[in-house]
Coordinates of C-alpha atoms in Angstrom, one line a residue:
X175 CA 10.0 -25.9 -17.2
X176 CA 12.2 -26.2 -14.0
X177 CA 15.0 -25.1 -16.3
X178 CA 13.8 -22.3 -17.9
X179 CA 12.8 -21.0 -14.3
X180 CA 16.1 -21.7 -13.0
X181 CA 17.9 -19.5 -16.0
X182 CA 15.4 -17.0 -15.2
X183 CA 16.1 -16.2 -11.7
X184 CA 20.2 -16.7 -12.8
X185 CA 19.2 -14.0 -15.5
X186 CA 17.4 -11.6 -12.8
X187 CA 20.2 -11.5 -10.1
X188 CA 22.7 -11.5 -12.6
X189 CA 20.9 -8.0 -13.7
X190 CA 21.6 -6.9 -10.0
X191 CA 25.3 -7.6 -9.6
X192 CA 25.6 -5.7 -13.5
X193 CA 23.5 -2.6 -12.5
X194 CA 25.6 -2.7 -9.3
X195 CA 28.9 -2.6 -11.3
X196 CA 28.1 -0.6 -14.0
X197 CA 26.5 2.3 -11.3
X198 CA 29.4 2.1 -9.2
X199 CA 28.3 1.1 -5.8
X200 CA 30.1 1.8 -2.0
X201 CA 30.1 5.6 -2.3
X202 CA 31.9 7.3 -0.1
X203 CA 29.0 8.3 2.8
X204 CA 26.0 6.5 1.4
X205 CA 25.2 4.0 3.9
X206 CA 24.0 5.6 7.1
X207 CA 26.2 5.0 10.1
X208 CA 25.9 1.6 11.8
X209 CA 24.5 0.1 8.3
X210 CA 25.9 -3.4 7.1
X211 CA 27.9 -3.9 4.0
X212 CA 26.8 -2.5 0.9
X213 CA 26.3 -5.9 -0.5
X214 CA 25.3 -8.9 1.4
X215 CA 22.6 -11.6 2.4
X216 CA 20.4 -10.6 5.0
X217 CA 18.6 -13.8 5.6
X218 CA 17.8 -17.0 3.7
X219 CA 16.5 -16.3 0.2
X220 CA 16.8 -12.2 1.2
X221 CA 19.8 -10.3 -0.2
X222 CA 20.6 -6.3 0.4
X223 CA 22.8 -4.3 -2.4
X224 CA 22.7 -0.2 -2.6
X225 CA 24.5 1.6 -5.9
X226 CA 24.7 4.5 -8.0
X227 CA 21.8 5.4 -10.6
X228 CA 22.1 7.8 -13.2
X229 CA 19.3 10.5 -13.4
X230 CA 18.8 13.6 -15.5
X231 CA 18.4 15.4 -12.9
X232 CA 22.1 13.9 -10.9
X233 CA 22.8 10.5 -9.4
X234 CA 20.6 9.0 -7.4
X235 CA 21.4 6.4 -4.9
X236 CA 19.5 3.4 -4.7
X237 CA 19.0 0.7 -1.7
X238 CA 17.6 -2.6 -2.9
X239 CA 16.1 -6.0 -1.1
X240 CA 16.0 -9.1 -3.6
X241 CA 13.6 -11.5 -2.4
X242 CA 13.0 -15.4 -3.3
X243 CA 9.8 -16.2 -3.3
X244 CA 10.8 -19.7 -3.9
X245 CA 12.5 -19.9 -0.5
X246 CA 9.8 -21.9 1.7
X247 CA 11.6 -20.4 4.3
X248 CA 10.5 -16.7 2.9
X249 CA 7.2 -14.5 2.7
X250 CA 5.9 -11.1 2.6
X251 CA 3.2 -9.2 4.5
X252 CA 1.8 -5.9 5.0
X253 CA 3.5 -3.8 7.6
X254 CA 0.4 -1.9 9.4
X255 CA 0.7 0.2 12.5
X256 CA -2.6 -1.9 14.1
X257 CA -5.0 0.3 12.6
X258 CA -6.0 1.7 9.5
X259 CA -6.4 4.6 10.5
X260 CA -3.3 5.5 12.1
X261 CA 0.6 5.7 11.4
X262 CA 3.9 4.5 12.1
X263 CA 7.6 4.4 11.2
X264 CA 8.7 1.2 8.8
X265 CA 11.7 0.1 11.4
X266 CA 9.1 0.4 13.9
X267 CA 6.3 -2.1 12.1
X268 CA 9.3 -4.0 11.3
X269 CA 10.3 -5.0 14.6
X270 CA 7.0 -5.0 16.0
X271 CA 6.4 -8.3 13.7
X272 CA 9.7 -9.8 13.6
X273 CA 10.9 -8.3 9.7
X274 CA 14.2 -8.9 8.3
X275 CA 13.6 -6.0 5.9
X276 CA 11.0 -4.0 3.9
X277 CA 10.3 -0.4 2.6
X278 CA 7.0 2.1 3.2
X279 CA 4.1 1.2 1.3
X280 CA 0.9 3.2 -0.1
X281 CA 0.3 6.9 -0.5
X282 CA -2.0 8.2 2.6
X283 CA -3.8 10.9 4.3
X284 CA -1.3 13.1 5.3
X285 CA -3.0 16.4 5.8
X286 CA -6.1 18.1 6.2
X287 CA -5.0 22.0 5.7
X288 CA -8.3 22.1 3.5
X289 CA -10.5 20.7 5.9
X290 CA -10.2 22.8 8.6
X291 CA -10.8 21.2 12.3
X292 CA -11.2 17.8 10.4
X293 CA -8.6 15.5 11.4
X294 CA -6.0 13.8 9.0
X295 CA -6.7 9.8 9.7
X296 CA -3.6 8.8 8.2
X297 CA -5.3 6.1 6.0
X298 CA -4.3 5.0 3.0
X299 CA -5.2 5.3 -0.7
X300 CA -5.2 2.3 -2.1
X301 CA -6.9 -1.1 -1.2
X302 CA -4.8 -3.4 1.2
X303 CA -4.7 -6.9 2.4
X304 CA -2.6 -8.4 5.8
X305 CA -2.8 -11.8 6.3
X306 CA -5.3 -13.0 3.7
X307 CA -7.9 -10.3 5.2
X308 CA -9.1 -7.5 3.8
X309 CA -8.8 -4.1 5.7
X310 CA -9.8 -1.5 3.5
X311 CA -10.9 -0.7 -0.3
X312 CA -9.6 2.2 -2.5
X313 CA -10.9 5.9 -2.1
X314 CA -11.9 7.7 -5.1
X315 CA -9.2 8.5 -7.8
X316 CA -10.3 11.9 -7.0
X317 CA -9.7 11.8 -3.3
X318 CA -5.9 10.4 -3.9
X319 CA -2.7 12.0 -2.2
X320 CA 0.2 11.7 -4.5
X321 CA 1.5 12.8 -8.0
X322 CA -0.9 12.6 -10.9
X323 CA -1.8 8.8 -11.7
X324 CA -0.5 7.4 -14.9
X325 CA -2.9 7.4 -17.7
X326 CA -5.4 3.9 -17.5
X327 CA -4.0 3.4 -13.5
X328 CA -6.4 3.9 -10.9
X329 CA -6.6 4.2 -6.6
X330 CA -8.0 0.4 -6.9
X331 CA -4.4 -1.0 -8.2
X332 CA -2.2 -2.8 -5.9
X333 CA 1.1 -4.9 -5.3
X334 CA 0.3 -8.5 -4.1
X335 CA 1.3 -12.1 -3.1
X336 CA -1.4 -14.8 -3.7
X337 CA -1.8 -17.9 -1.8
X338 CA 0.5 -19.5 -4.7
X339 CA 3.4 -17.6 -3.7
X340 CA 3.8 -15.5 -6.7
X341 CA 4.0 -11.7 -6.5
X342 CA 1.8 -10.0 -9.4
X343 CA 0.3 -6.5 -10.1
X344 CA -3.6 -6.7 -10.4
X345 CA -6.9 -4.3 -9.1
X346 CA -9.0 -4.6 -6.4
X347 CA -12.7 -3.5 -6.6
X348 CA -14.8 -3.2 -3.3
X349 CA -18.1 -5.6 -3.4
X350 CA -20.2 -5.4 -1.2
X351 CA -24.3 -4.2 0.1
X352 CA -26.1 -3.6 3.2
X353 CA -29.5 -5.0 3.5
X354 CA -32.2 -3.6 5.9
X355 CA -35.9 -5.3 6.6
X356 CA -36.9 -3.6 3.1
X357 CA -34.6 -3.0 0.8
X358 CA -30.4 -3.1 0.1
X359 CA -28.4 -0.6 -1.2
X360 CA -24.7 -1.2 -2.8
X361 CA -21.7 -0.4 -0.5
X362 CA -19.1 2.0 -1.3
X363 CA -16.5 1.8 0.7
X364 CA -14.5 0.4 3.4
X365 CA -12.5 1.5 6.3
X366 CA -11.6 4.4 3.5
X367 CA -10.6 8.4 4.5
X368 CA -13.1 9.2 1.7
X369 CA -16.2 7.5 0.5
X370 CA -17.5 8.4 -3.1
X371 CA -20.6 10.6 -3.1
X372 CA -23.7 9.3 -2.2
X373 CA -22.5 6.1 -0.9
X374 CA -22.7 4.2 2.1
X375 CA -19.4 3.1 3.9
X376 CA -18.4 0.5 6.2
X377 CA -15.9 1.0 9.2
X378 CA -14.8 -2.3 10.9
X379 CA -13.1 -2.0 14.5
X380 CA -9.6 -2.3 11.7
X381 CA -10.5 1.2 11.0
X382 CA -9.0 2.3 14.8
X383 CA -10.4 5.2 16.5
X384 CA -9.5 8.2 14.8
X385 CA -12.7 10.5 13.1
X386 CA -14.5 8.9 10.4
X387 CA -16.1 12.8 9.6
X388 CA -13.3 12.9 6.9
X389 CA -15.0 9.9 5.2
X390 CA -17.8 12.6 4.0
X391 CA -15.5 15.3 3.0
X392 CA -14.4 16.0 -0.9
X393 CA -15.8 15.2 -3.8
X394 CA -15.2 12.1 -6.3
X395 CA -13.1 14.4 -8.4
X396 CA -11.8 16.8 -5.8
X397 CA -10.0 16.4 -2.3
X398 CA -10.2 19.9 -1.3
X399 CA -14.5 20.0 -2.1
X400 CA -16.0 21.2 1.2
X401 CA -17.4 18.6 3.7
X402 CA -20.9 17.2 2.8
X403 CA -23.8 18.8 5.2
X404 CA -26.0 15.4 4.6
X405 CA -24.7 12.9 6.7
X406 CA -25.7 9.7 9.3
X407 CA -24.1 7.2 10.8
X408 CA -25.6 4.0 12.0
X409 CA -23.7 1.4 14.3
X410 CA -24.5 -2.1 14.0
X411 CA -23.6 -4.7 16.5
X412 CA -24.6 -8.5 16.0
X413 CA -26.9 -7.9 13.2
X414 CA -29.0 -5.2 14.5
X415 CA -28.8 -1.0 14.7
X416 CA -28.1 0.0 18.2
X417 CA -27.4 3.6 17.7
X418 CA -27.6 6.3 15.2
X419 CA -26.0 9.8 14.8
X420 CA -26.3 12.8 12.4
X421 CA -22.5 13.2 12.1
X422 CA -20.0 10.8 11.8
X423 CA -18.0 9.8 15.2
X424 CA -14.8 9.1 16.5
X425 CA -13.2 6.2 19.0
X426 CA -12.6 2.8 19.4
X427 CA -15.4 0.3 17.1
X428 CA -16.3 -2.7 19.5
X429 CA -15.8 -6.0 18.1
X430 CA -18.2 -7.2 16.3
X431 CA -19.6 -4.1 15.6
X432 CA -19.7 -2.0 12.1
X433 CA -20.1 1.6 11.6
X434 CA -21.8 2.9 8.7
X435 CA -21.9 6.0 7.4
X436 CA -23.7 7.3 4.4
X437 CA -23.5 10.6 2.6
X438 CA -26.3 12.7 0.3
X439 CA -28.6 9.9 -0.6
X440 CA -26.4 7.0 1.6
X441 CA -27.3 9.2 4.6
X442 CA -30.6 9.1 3.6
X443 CA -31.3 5.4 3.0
X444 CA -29.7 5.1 6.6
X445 CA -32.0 7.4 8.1
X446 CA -34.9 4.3 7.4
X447 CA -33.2 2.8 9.9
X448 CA -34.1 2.9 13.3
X449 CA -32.7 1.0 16.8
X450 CA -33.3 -2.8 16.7
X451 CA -33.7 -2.9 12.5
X452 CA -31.9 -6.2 11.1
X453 CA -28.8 -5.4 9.2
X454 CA -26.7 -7.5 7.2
X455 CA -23.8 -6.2 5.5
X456 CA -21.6 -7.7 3.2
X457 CA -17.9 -6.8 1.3
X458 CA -15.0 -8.4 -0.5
X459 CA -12.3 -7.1 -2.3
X460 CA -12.3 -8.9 -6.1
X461 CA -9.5 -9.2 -8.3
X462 CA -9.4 -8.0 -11.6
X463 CA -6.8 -10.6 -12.7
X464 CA -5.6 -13.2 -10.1
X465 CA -7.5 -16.3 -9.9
X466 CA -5.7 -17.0 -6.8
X467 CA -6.5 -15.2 -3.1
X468 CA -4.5 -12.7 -2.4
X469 CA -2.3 -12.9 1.5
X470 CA -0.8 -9.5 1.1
X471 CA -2.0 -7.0 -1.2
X472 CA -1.0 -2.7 -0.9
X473 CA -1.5 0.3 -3.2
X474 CA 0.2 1.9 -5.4
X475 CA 0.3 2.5 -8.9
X476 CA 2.0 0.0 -11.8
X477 CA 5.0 1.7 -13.8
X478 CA 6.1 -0.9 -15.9
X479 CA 3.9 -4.2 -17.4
X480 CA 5.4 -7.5 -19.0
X481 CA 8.8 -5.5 -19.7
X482 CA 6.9 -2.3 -20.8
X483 CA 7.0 1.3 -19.0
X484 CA 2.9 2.5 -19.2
X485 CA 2.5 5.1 -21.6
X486 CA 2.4 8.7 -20.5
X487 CA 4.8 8.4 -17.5
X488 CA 6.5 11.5 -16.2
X489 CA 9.8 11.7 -17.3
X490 CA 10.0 15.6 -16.0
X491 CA 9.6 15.6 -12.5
X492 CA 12.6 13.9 -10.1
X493 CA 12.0 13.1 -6.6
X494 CA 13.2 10.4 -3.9
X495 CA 10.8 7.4 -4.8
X496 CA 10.1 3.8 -3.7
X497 CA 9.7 1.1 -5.6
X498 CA 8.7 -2.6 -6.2
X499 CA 9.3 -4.7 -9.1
X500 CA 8.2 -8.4 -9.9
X501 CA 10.5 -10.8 -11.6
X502 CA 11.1 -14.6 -12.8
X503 CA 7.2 -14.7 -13.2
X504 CA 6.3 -13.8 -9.9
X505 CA 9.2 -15.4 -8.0
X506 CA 11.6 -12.6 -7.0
X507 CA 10.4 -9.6 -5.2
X508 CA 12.6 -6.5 -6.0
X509 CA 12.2 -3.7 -3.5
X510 CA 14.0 -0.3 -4.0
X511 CA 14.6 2.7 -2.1
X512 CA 16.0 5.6 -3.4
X513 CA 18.0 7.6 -0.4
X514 CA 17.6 11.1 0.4
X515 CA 20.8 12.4 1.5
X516 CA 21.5 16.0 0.4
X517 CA 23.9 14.3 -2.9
X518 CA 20.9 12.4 -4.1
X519 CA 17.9 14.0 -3.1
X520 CA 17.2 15.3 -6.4
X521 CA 16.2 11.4 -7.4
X522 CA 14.3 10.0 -10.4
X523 CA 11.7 10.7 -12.5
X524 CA 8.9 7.6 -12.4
X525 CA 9.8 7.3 -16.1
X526 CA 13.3 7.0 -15.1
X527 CA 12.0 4.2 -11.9
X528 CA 10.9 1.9 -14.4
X529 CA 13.7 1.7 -16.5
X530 CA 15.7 1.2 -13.4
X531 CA 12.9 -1.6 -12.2
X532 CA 13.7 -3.0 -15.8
X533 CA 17.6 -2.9 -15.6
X534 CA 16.9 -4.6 -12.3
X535 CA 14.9 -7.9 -14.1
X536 CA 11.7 -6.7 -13.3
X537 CA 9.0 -7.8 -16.0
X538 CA 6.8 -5.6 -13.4
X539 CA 7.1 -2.7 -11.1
X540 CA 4.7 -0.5 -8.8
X541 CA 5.4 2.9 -7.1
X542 CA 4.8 3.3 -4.0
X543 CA 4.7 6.6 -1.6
X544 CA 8.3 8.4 -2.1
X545 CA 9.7 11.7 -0.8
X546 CA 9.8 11.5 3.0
X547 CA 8.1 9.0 3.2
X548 CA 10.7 6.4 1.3
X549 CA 12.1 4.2 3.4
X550 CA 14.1 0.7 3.5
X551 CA 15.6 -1.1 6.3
X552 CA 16.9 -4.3 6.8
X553 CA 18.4 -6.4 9.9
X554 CA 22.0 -7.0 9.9
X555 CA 22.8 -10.7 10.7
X556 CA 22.7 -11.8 14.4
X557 CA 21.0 -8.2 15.1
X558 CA 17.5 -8.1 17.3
X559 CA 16.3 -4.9 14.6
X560 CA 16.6 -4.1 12.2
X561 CA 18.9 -0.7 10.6
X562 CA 17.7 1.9 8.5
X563 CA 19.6 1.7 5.1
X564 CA 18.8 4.8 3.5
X565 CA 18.8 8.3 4.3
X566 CA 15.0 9.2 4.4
X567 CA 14.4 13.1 3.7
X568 CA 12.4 13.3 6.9
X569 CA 15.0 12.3 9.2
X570 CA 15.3 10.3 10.8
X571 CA 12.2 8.2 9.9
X572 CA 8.1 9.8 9.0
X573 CA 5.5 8.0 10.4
X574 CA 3.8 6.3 7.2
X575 CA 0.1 4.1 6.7
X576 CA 1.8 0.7 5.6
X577 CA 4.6 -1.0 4.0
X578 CA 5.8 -4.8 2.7
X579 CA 7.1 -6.5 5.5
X580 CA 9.5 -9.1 4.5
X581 CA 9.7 -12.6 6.7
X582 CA 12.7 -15.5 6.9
X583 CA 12.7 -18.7 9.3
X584 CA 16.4 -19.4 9.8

């Protein structure tokens, strides 16, 4: 078994050094200034290449981590800003928890221009995990920022590392209740920008302190739906409601505290409630595949499965992208950034992503966020931060919900 592994992983980085070759890579300008080699190894068991892609729509140029998973010196973890609800640049996470490298992460909550005076939270799509612990559950497919989903994908997908060490593609369904002195009713979310109609939703002091109004605005099958009128929000500290509101808040949840809010007929089971009321609440994420915990998990949507581009991808549309593939059954990470100078920015089409994932070894691969958004950076040996590798369209960096983080002991 050993063996077969071992001319796996040989198979999958010898895919690297031929894409590489064959694309054509040091191109005159691609690197941003100050950026290491083109090629090299950034820390044990994490190596950095960029090179040339064909597209239909012009070259694109693509930056690219390899990562061992086998390296017990190596690991990956979510990059967060601190907060769910809140934003900040990939370098910036990065060096905040001590990253080698890593690229953005998840679609998010970018704008509100439909919801006028509600405030964008900056919360992501999809479920995510940071250090085995879950801090948030997907919002409705409806409720999604982003291009059009692949056909049979959904907001609950995600990108994750189990407690095994093996990087896999899997789903993540939110389950969970809240019990009063009478009755229960199921939860619908968790620490999410959007909770599906008539539902009840828990905010955890992970959520931050931005508005959780946005929570009740939208429909299941449509972002831009006007904000519900039926709403109530009930704070629970140590087992027991000590307040209640007829509108969602804002600011800071104290520890050990949860905020719920309910909308249509969530509001109204909340409104049984009343100061003093027991309260128990409960919530996992569960896996639709892994039998393993998950240590990291992030959303996205998958592209390609055991060797396989999904049917129905968009093979019309280019665009700067980012994207993470999983090879040598769950050993090698492969994360790719496509850069956004003005020679490239024309990019690839997410058909044309996961034929690159596949060129690359990837059995595997996940979009994540892309146009300004896409981001990879990397430390240069010996340096105390890491650089910047590609050129994001938003220069110099945009201020993003998450990314994958990726860790080396020396």
């Amino acid at each position: 078994m050993r063996k077969r592994v071992g001319k796996r992983r040989t198979r999958v980085l010898a895919a690297v050094a031929v894409v590489c070759a064959l694309a054509g890579a040091g191109l005159s300008g691609a690197a941003p200034a100050g950026a290491a080699p083109a090629t090299g190894r950034v820390a044990p068991g994490v190596s950095y290449t960029e090179f040339d892609l064909p597209g239909a729509a012009g070259p694109a140029h693509a930056h690219v981590l390899t990562v061992d998973l086998r390296d017990p010196r190596v690991r990956v973890g979510l990059l967060h800003p601190g907060a769910v609800g809140a934003r900040a640049t990939v370098s910036a996470m990065a060096d905040a928890t001590g990253a080698v490298g890593g690229v953005n992460g998840d679609f998010f909550n970018i704008t509100e221009t439909q919801h006028p005076g509600v405030a964008a939270t900056g919360a992501a799509v999809g479920p995510a995990i940071a250090d085995g612990r879950a801090l948030k559950a997907a919002v409705p497919d409806g409720q999604r920022f982003g291009p059009e989903l692949p056909p049979g994908t959904s907001t609950r997908d995600v990108l994750g590392v189990g407690t095994d060490r093996r990087a896999r593609t899997d789903s993540l369904t939110l389950e969970g209740s809240v019990r009063g002195r009478a009755d229960r009713v199921a939860l619908g979310g968790l620490n999410q920008y959007a909770l599906p109609v008539g539902s009840v939703g828990a905010f955890t002091p992970e959520w931050g302190s931005v508005s959780r109004v946005r929570a009740t605005c939208g429909t299941d099958t449509q972002r831009a739906a006007p904000c519900s009128t039926d709403t109530y929000e009930v704070t629970v500290r140590r087992g027991r409601v000590v307040a209640t509101a007829d509108r969602p808040g804002a600011g800071p949840i104290a520890p050990g505290s949860t905020v719920l809010v309910g909308r249509e007929a969530g509001a109204q089971w909340l409104r049984k409630l009343s100061a003093g009321d027991p309260v128990q609440v409960r919530h996992r994420l569960v896996a639709g595949s892994a039998h393993v915990p998950y240590v990291f998990a992030v959303g996205g949507y998958p592209v390609l499965l055991g060797g396989a581009p999904l049917p129905g991808l968009d093979a019309r549309t280019s665009a700067v992208r980012t994207a993470a593939g999983v090879a040598d059954h769950g050993r090698t990470l492969l994360l790719l950034a496509l850069d956004g100078a003005p020679a490239y920015r024309t990019g690839l089409s997410i058909a044309e992503v996961a034929a690159a994932m596949r060129s690359l070894g990837a059995d595997d691969a996940f979009s994540l966020d892309g146009g300004g958004s896409s981001t990879l950076v990397a430390r240069e040996p010996g340096a105390a931060s890491v650089t910047v590798r590609n050129h994001p369209t938003d220069a110099p960096e945009r201020a993003v919900a998450n990314g994958i983080g990726v860790y080396a002991r020396r």
